XYZ file of C-alpha atoms in Angstrom:
161
model
C -9.289 -16.022 -10.479
C -8.679 -18.665 -7.736
C -5.151 -20.064 -6.978
C -6.399 -23.348 -8.393
C -7.190 -21.752 -11.702
C -4.004 -19.743 -11.824
C -2.048 -23.065 -11.245
C -3.887 -25.474 -13.404
C -5.430 -23.209 -16.021
C -9.056 -24.265 -15.465
C -11.580 -23.532 -12.642
C -11.726 -25.975 -9.768
C -14.495 -28.630 -9.770
C -17.454 -27.634 -7.588
C -17.957 -29.272 -4.216
C -21.573 -30.057 -4.066
C -23.263 -30.305 -0.647
C -24.168 -33.838 0.101
C -27.674 -34.496 1.218
C -27.723 -37.597 3.694
C -29.363 -40.775 2.505
C -28.832 -40.236 -1.161
C -26.558 -43.253 -1.482
C -27.368 -46.893 -0.712
C -23.846 -47.626 0.575
C -23.419 -46.702 4.328
C -19.751 -46.268 4.190
C -20.040 -43.673 1.239
C -22.776 -41.919 3.033
C -20.706 -41.534 6.300
C -17.611 -40.455 4.310
C -19.411 -37.722 2.461
C -21.169 -36.403 5.806
C -17.746 -36.212 7.284
C -16.277 -34.440 4.332
C -19.070 -31.883 4.445
C -18.586 -31.331 8.277
C -14.707 -30.935 7.671
C -15.454 -28.374 4.899
C -17.820 -26.462 7.146
C -15.247 -26.606 10.036
C -12.373 -25.356 7.687
C -14.587 -22.477 6.411
C -15.475 -21.391 9.947
C -11.723 -21.524 11.078
C -10.559 -19.535 7.943
C -13.237 -16.818 8.756
C -12.104 -16.644 12.370
C -8.409 -16.453 11.419
C -9.210 -13.575 8.864
C -11.322 -11.784 11.529
C -8.586 -12.066 13.982
C -5.832 -10.641 11.510
C -8.266 -7.925 10.666
C -8.462 -6.902 14.279
C -4.733 -6.792 14.719
C -4.085 -5.034 11.622
C -6.800 -2.296 12.330
C -5.040 -1.629 15.653
C -2.184 0.000 13.614
C -4.395 1.847 11.096
C -5.312 5.336 11.480
C -7.958 7.113 9.346
C -6.286 10.217 7.692
C -7.940 12.448 5.250
C -6.760 15.748 3.604
C -8.363 18.392 1.780
C -7.439 19.638 -1.733
C -5.264 22.644 -1.133
C -3.591 21.462 2.113
C 0.084 21.379 2.411
C 1.595 17.912 3.420
C 5.179 16.791 3.921
C 6.225 13.915 1.666
C 8.022 10.826 3.111
C 10.549 9.277 0.726
C 12.927 6.348 1.182
C 16.441 7.477 0.232
C 17.698 4.049 -0.195
C 15.138 3.192 -2.818
C 14.543 6.560 -4.759
C 18.102 7.067 -5.900
C 16.939 9.305 -8.727
C 15.445 11.862 -6.342
C 17.491 11.825 -3.358
C 21.456 11.622 -3.391
C 23.110 11.059 -0.280
C 26.355 9.403 0.756
C 24.812 8.182 4.009
C 21.101 7.115 3.809
C 20.604 6.925 7.593
C 21.142 10.694 7.824
C 18.837 11.889 5.175
C 15.739 13.558 6.366
C 12.540 11.572 6.685
C 10.001 14.043 5.223
C 10.510 16.531 2.456
C 9.118 20.025 1.628
C 5.506 20.850 2.201
C 3.798 19.973 -1.193
C 0.360 21.384 -2.033
C -2.509 18.626 -2.636
C -3.742 18.877 -6.129
C -6.498 16.217 -5.982
C -7.592 13.191 -4.263
C -7.155 9.771 -6.260
C -9.270 7.023 -4.831
C -9.820 6.441 -1.095
C -6.322 6.431 0.148
C -4.082 8.202 -2.570
C -3.502 11.887 -3.306
C -1.886 13.685 -6.237
C 0.727 16.309 -5.069
C 1.945 19.389 -7.027
C 5.609 18.496 -7.238
C 8.331 20.534 -9.153
C 8.352 19.497 -12.945
C 12.003 18.575 -13.020
C 11.634 15.657 -10.578
C 11.346 12.200 -11.930
C 8.948 10.757 -9.574
C 5.132 9.886 -9.728
C 2.917 12.556 -8.239
C 0.440 10.256 -6.689
C 1.050 9.040 -3.095
C -0.596 6.702 -0.526
C -2.022 8.503 2.619
C 0.668 6.753 4.777
C 3.517 8.655 2.971
C 2.041 12.121 3.836
C 1.965 14.142 6.968
C -0.151 17.219 7.471
C 1.800 20.538 7.636
C 0.511 22.291 10.823
C 1.079 26.069 11.338
C 2.459 28.766 8.999
C 5.969 28.797 10.065
C 8.445 26.353 8.358
C 11.603 24.745 9.728
C 14.667 23.947 7.841
C 13.677 23.127 4.209
C 14.615 19.712 2.876
C 13.985 20.206 -0.766
C 14.372 17.550 -3.345
C 17.592 17.812 -5.340
C 17.053 19.433 -8.901
C 17.152 17.015 -11.865
C 18.224 17.749 -15.444
C 16.434 16.243 -18.351
C 18.897 13.497 -18.701
C 18.181 12.386 -15.031
C 21.403 13.740 -13.432
C 21.377 16.035 -10.649
C 22.177 19.537 -11.264
C 23.793 21.885 -8.594
C 23.850 25.660 -8.767
C 26.588 27.323 -6.547
C 25.365 30.109 -4.163
C 28.462 32.283 -4.678
C 31.742 32.094 -6.388
C 34.611 33.022 -4.101
């Protein structure tokens, strides 16, 4: 659907290319030729601008592929996902959470992770939110907080003093 059709509710009228000499009036002939030249110039300028934007966008992209069964760290934004991460100070929250196993590849740039069943978060993530776990040793674990069925966080004490 074109922006014109979204705005007005019907498709835009087609712009038919003008063949020179098909009208008897010279002024109309030159106006239609100028219109065609302007349309061609606009199309080429739009194409050049799109190519330029693509070049700059591709400079910041990296091709990342993971295999099913690999372990990846998950990047979550604590200031957006309040149901998963509870912190007083969001600046100090960890950037990446637990290594999770990749269950399946969904499309070209998305992966389904094996998350704990009590977390209320969708298991499919874009490749930009994942980071491959390297090595066998693990550093300090940053697990997602456990959730009850009502959506409240549940805490278990380690020991009663």
